[in-house]
CSV table of C-alpha atoms in Angstrom, one decimal:
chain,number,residue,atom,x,y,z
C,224,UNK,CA,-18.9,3.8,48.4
C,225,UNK,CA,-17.1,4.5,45.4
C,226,UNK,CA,-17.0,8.0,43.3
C,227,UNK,CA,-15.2,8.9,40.1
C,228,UNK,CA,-13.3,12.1,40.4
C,229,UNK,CA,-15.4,14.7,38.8
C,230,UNK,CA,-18.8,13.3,40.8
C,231,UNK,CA,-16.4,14.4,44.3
C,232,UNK,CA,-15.1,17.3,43.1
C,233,UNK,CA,-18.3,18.7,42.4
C,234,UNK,CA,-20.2,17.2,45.2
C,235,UNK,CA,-17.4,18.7,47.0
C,236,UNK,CA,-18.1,22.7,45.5
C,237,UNK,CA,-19.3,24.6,48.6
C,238,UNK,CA,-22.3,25.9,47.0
C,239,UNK,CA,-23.4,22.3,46.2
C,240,UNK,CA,-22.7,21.0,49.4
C,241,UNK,CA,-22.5,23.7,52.5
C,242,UNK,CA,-22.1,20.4,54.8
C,243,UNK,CA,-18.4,19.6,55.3
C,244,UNK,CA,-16.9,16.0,54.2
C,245,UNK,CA,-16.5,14.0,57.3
C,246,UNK,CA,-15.7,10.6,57.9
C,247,UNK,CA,-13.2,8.0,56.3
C,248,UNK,CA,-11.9,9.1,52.3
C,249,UNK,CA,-9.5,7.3,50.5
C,250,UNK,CA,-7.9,9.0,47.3
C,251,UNK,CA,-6.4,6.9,45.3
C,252,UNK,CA,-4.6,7.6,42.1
C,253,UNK,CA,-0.9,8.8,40.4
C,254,UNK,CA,-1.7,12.0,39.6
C,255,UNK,CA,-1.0,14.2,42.6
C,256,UNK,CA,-2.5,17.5,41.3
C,257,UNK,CA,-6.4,16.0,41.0
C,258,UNK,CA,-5.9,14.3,44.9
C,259,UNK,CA,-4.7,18.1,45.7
C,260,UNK,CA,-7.3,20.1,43.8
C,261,UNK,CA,-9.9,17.8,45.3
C,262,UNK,CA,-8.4,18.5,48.9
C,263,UNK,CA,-8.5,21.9,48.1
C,264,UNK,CA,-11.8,21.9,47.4
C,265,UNK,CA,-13.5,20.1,50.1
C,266,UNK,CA,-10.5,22.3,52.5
C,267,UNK,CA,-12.7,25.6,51.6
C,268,UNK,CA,-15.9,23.7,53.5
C,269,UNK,CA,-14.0,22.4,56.8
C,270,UNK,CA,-12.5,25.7,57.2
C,271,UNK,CA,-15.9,27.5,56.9
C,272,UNK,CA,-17.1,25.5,59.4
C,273,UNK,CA,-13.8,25.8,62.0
C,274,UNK,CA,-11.8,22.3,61.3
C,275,UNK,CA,-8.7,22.3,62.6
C,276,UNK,CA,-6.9,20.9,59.5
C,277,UNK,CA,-3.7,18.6,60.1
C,278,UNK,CA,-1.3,16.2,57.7
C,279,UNK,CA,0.8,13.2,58.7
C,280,UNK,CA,3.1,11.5,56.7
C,281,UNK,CA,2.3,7.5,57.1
C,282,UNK,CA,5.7,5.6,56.8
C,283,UNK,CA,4.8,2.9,59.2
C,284,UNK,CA,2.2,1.1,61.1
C,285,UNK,CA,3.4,3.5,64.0
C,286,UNK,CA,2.6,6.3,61.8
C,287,UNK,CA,-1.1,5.1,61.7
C,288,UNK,CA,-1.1,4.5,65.3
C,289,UNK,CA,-0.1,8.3,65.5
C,290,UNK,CA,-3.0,9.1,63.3
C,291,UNK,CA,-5.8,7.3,64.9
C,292,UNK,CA,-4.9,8.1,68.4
C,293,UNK,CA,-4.9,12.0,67.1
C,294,UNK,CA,-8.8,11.0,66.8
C,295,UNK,CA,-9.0,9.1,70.3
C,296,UNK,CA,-7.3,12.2,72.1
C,297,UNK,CA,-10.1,14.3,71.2
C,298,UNK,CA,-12.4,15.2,73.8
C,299,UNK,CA,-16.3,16.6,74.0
C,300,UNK,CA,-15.3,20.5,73.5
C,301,UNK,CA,-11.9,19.7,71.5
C,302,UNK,CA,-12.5,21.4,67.7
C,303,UNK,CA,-13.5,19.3,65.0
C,304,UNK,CA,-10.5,18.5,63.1
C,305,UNK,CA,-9.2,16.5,59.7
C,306,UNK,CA,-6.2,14.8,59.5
C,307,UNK,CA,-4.9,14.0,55.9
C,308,UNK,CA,-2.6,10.8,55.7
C,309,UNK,CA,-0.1,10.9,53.2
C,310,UNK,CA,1.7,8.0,51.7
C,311,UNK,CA,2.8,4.3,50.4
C,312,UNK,CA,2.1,2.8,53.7
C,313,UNK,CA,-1.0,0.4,53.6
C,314,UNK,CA,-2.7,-1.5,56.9
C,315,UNK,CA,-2.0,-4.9,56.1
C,316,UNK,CA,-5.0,-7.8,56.9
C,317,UNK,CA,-2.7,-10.3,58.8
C,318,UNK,CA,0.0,-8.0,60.4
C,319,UNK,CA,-2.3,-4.5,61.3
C,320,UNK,CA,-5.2,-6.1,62.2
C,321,UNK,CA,-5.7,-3.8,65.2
C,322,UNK,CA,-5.4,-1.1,63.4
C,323,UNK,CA,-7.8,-2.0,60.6
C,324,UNK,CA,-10.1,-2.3,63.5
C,325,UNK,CA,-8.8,1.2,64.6
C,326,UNK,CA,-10.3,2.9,61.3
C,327,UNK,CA,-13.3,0.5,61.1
C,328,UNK,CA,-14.7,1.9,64.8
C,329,UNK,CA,-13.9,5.4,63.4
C,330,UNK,CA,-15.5,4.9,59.9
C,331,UNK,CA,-18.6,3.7,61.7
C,332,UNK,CA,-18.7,6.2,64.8
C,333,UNK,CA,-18.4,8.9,62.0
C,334,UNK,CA,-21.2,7.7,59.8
C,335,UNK,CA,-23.6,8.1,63.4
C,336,UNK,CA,-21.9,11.3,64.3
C,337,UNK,CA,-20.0,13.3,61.2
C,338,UNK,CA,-18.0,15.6,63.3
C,339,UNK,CA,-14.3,14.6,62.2
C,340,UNK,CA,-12.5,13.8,58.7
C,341,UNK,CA,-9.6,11.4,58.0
C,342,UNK,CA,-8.5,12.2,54.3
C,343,UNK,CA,-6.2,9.1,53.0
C,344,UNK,CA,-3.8,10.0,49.7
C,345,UNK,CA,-2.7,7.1,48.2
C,346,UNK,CA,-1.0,5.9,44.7
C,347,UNK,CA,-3.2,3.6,43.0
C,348,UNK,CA,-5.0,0.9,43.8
C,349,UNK,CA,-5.2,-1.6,40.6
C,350,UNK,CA,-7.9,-4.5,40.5
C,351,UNK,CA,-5.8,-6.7,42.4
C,352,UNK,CA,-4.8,-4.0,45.1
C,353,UNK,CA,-8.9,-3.3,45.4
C,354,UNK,CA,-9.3,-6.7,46.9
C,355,UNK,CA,-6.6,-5.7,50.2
C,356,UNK,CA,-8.5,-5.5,53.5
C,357,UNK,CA,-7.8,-1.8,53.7
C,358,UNK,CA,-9.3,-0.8,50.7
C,359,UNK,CA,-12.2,-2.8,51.1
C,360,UNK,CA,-13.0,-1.5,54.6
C,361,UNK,CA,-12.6,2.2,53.2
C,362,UNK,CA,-15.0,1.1,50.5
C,363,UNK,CA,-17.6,-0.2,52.7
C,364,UNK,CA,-17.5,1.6,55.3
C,365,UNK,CA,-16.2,5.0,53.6
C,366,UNK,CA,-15.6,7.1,50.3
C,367,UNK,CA,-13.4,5.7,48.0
C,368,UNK,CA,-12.6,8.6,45.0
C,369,UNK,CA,-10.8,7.0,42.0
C,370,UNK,CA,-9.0,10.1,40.7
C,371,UNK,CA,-8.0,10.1,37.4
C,372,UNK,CA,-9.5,11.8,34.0
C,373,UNK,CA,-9.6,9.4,31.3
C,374,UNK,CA,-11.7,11.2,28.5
C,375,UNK,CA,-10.9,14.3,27.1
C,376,UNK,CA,-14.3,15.4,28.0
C,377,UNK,CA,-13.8,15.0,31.5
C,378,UNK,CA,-10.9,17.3,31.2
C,379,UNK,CA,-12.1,19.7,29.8
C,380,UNK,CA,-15.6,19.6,32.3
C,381,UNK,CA,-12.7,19.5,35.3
C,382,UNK,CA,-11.7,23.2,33.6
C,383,UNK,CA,-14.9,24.5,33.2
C,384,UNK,CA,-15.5,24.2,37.1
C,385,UNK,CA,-11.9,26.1,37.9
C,386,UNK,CA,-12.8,28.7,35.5
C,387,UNK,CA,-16.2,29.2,37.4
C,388,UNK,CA,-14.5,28.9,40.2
C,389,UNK,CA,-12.0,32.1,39.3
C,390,UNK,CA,-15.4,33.9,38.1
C,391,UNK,CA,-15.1,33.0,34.7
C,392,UNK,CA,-16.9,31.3,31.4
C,393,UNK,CA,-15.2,31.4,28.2
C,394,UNK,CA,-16.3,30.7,24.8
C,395,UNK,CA,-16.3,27.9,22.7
C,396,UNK,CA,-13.4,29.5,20.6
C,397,UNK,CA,-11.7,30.4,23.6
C,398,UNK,CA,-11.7,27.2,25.0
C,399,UNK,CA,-10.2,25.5,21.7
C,400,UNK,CA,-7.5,28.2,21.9
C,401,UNK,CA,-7.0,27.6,25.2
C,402,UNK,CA,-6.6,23.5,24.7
C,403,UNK,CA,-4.3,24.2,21.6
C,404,UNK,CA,-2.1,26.7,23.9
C,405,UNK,CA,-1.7,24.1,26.3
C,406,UNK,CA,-1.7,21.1,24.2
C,407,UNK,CA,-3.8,19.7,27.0
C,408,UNK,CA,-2.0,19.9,29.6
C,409,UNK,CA,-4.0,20.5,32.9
C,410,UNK,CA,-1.8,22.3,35.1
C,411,UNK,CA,-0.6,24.9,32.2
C,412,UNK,CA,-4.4,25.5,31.5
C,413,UNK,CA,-5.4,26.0,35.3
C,414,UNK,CA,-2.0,28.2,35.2
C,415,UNK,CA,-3.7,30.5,33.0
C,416,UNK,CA,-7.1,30.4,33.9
C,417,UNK,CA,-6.0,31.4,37.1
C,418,UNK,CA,-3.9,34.7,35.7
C,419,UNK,CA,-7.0,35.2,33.7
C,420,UNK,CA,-8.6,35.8,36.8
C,421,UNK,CA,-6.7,38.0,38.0
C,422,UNK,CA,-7.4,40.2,34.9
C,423,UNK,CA,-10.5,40.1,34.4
C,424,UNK,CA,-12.6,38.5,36.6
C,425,UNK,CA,-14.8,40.1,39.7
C,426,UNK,CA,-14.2,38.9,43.2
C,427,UNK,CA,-17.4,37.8,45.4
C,428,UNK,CA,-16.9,36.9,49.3
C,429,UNK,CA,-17.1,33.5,50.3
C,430,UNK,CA,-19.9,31.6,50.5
C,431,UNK,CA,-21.6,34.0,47.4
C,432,UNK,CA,-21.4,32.7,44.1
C,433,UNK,CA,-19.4,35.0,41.9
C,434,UNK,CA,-20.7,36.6,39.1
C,435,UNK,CA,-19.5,35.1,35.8
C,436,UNK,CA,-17.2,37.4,34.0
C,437,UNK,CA,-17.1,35.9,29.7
C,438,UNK,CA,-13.8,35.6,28.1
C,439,UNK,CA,-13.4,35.0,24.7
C,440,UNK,CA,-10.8,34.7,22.6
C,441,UNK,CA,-9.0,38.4,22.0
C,442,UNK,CA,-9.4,38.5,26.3
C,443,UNK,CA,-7.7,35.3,26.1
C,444,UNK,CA,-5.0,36.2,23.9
C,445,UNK,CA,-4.6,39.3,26.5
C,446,UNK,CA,-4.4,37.1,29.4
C,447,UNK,CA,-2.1,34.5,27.2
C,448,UNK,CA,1.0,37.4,26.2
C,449,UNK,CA,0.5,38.5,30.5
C,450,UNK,CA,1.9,35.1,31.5
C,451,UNK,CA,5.0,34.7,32.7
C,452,UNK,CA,8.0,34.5,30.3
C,453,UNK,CA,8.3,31.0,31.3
C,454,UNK,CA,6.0,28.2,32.6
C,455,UNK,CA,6.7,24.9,34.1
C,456,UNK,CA,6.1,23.3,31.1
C,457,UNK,CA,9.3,24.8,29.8
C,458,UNK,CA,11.2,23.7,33.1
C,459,UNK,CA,9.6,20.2,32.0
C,460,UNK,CA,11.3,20.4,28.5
C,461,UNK,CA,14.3,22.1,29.8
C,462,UNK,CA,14.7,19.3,32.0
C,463,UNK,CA,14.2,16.3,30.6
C,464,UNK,CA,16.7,17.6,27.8
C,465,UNK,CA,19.2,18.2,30.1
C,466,UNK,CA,20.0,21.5,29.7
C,467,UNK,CA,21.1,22.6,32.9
C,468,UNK,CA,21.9,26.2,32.3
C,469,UNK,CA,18.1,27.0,30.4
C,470,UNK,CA,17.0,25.2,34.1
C,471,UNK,CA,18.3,27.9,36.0
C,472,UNK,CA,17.0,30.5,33.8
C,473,UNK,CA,13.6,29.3,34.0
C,474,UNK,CA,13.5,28.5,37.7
C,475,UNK,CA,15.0,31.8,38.4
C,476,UNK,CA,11.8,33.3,36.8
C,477,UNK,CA,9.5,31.3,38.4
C,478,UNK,CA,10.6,32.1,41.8
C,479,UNK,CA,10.7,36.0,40.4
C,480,UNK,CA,6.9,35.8,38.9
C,481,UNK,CA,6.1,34.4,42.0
C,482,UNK,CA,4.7,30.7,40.8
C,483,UNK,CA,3.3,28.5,43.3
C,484,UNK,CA,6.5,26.4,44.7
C,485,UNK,CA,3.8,23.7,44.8
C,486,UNK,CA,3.0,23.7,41.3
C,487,UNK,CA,6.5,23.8,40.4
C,488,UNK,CA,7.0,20.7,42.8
C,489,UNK,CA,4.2,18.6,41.0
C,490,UNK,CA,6.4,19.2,37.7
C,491,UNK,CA,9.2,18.0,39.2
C,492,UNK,CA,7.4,14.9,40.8
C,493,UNK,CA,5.4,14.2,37.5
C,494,UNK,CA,8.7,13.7,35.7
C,495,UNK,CA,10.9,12.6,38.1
C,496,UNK,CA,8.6,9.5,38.9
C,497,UNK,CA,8.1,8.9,35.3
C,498,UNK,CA,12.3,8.3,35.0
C,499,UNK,CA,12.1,6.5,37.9
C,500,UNK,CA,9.2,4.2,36.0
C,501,UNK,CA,11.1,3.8,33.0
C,502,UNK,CA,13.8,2.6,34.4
C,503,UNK,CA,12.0,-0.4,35.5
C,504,UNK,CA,11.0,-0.7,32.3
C,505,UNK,CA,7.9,1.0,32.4
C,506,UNK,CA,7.4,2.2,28.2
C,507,UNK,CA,6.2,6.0,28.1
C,508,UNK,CA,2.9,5.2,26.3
C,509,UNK,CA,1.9,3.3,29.2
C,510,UNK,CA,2.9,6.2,31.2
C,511,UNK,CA,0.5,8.4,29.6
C,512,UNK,CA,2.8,10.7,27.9
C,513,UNK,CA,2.2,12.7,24.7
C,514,UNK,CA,4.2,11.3,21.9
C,515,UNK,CA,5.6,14.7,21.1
C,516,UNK,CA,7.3,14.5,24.5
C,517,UNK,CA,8.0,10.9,24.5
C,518,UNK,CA,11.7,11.3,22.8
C,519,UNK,CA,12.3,14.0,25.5
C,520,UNK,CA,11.7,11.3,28.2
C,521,UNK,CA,13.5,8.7,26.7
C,522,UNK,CA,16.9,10.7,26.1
C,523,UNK,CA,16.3,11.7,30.1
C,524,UNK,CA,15.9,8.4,30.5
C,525,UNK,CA,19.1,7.2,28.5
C,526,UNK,CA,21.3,9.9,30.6
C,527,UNK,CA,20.2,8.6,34.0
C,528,UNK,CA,20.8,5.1,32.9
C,529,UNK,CA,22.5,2.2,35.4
C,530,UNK,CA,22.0,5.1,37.5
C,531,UNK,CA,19.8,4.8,41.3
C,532,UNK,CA,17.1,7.1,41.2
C,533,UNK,CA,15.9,6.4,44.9
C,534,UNK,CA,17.1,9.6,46.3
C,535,UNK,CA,14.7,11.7,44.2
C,536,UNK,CA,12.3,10.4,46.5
C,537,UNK,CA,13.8,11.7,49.3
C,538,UNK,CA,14.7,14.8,47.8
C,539,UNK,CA,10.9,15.1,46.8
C,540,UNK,CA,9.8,14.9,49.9
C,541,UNK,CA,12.4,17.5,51.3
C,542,UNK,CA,11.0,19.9,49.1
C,543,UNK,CA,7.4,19.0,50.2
C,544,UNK,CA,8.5,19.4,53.8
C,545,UNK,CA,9.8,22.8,53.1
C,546,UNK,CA,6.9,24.0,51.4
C,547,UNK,CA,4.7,22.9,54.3
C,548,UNK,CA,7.5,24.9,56.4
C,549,UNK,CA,8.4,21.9,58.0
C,550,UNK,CA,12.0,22.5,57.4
C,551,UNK,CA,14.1,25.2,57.6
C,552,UNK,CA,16.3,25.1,53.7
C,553,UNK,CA,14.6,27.1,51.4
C,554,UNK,CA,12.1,25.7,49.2
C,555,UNK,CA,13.5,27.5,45.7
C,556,UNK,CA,16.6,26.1,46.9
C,557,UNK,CA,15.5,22.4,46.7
C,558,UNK,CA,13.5,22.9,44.1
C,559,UNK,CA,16.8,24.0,41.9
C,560,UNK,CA,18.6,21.1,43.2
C,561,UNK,CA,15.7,18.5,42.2
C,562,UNK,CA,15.0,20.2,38.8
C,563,UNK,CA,18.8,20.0,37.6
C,564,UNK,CA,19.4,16.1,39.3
C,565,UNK,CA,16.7,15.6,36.1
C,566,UNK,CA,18.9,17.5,34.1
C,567,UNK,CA,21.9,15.2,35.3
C,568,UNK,CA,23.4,17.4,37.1
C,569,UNK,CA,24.1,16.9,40.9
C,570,UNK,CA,24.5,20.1,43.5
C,571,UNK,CA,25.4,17.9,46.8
C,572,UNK,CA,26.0,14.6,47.3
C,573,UNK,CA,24.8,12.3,50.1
C-alpha cells in the first residue's frame, strides 16, 4: 500500500492513532530529515507501548540476514521490538531470493499478528526502481511512504502539525513572516518553531493533547532575535563558500547553543551529497536548490573539482555512528572535520 508523506505522518500523530505501526514500512526518498521526522513520530507510539527500538545498518545481503534473524530469535515472552534498516543495500530478485522470502513470511505473519515493526530507510525509488522485486513485495504486502513535499502547500501543512506538536498555532501574518525568515527552508523553520516553544508554549504530559498557545507576529519576532547568533543555514553558506575560518566560528556556536548534532549532520549530508551529485553532472535545478543559492553550490562545486568525493560518505557515516554513540571520537569533532572538507579544507588524511 502506498502513502504520500503527509497522509503517514499524520496517521502516524499518537492522538490519531494510539495503535503502534507494526509490520513491513519502506521509506523511500532523498531527503533524510522527512524519513527522520516521520520515525520520530511513529517512535513516540512504539515506545508508549514498550518496543524495544533497534537500528542496523544494511551493507550487504548478510546484513539483512542479521536483520531478519533479529525477528526469528524472538520468542513468546521476548518484548515487542522494531528494527529500523538503514541504507543503499536492496534484496535483489535473482541473487536474494531467500531473503525476499525472509521478509515476505514476516510481512504476512505481521499482517495476522501486528506485534513487531521492521522500518526500511531507503533513497529513492524512481519508476523504474518501483518495478524491483523488493519494492514490489513491500508494496503489496506492506507500507510503502513516498516522502517528499512537492507543493508549497504541503510544506507549509507539514509546519502546522510541528507547531501543534510544540503547543503552538500562529497567525496568518506570523506564518508569512515566518516563511520569509526562512526563505522556506524546513529545517530553519522547525529550528524556530521549536525555540518558540520553549518560550512560550505550555507543556501537557504525554498522551494529552496540549493546549494551543497563539503566536503572532511581535511573539514571533521575540522568539526570532532569541535564536542563536548563528543557524545551520549560515554553516550552509559558510561552507559552500569556502570560508573555512567563518566555519569554525559558526560550528563553535552551535555546539555552545547546544544545537542538535543531528540537525547539524543533515546540513552537512544535504550539501555534501548535492557536490557529490554535481559532480556527476547532476545541474542544481534538478537538485532542487534555490537559485539564490545555486552560485554558492556551483563555486563549491568548481573548488572540489577532478577531486574524489567518496570519502564524505564515509566520513558521514562516522559522524552518524558517533551520534548514535556507536563510536568513541567526538561527534562536534567530526562534525568540524566534515563541515570544513566542504569548505576545501582537509584535517586528516586517510
Amino acid at each position: 500500500m502506498q502513502l504520500d508523506f503527509l497522509t503517514a505522518f499524520r496517521q502516524a500523530q499518537p492522538q490519531n492513532s494510539p495503535t503502534p505501526a507494526t509490520g513491513l514500512w519502506l521509506l523511500h526518498g532523498d531527503e533524510d530529515l522527512l524519513q527522520q521526522w516521520l520515525v520520530q513520530r511513529m517512535a513516540v507510539t512504539w515506545r508508549a507501548q514498550g518496543m524495544a527500538i533497534q537500528r542496523i545498518d544494511i551493507v550487504n545481503a548478510k546484513s539483512w540476514q542479521a536483520v531478519l534473524g533479529e525477528f526469528d530469535s524472538l520468542s513468546l515472552f521476548d518484548e515487542r521490538r522494531v528494527i529500523i534498516a538503514q541504507g543503499n543495500h536492496k534484496p535483489d530478485g535473482k541473487r536474494d531470493g531467500e531473503i525476499l522470502q525472509a521478509l515476505k513470511h514476516f510481512a504476512k505473519h505481521a499482517q495476522a499478528d501486528p506485534q513487531n515493526a521492521l522500518i526500511v530507510l531507503s533513497p529513492r525509488f524512481d519508476k523504474r526502481a518501483q518495478n524491483s522485486a523488493f519494492y514490489q513485495l513491500c508494496n503489496q504486502y506492506g507500507q510503502v511512504v513516498d516522502c517528499r513535499l512537492i507543493q508549497a502547500r504541503d510544506r507549509h501543512a507539514l509546519l502546522v502539525a510541528h507547531a501543534a506538536d510544540f503547543g503552538l498555532t500562529l497567525t496568518a501574518d506570523a506564518w508569512q513572516q515566518l516563511e520569509d525568515q526562512t526563505q522556506n527552508n524546513l529545517l530553519s523553520a522547525y529550528q524556530t518553531l521549536w525555540r518558540l516553544s520553549y518560550l512560550f508554549a505550555v507543556p501537557a504530559p504525554y498522551p494529552a493533547k496540549p493546549t494551543l498557545m497563539t503566536i503572532d507576529s511581535t511573539q514571533l519576532a521575540q522568539g526570532l532575535v532569541r535564536q542563536a547568533q548563528f543557524s545551520t543555514f549560515d554553516l550552509s553558506d559558510a561552507m559552500l563558500a569556502g570560508n573555512s575560518a567563518r566555519v569554525v566560528r559558526i560550528m563553535r556556536q552551535l555546539k555552545a547553543s547546544d544545537e542538535p548534532p543531528s540537525l547539524v549532520l543533515w546540513t552537512l549530508s544535504k550539501d555534501m551529497r548535492a557536490l557529490q551529485a554535481m559532480q556527476t553532472g547532476t545541474s542544481p535545478a534538478s537538485l532542487g536548490i534555490w537559485q539564490s543559492k545555486q552560485s554558492l553550490y556551483q563555486q563549491a562545486a568548481h573548488r572540489h573539482h577532478g577531486q574524489n568525493l567518496d570519502a564524505w560518505t564515509t566520513l558521514l557515516y562516522r559522524c552518524d555512528q558517533a551520534i548514535k554513540g556507536l563510536i568513541a571520537q567526538p561527534v562536534w569533532e567530526l562534525l568540524l572535520q566534515a563541515a570544513l572538507a566542504v569548505a576545501g579544507v582537509t584535517l586528516f588524511t586517510p
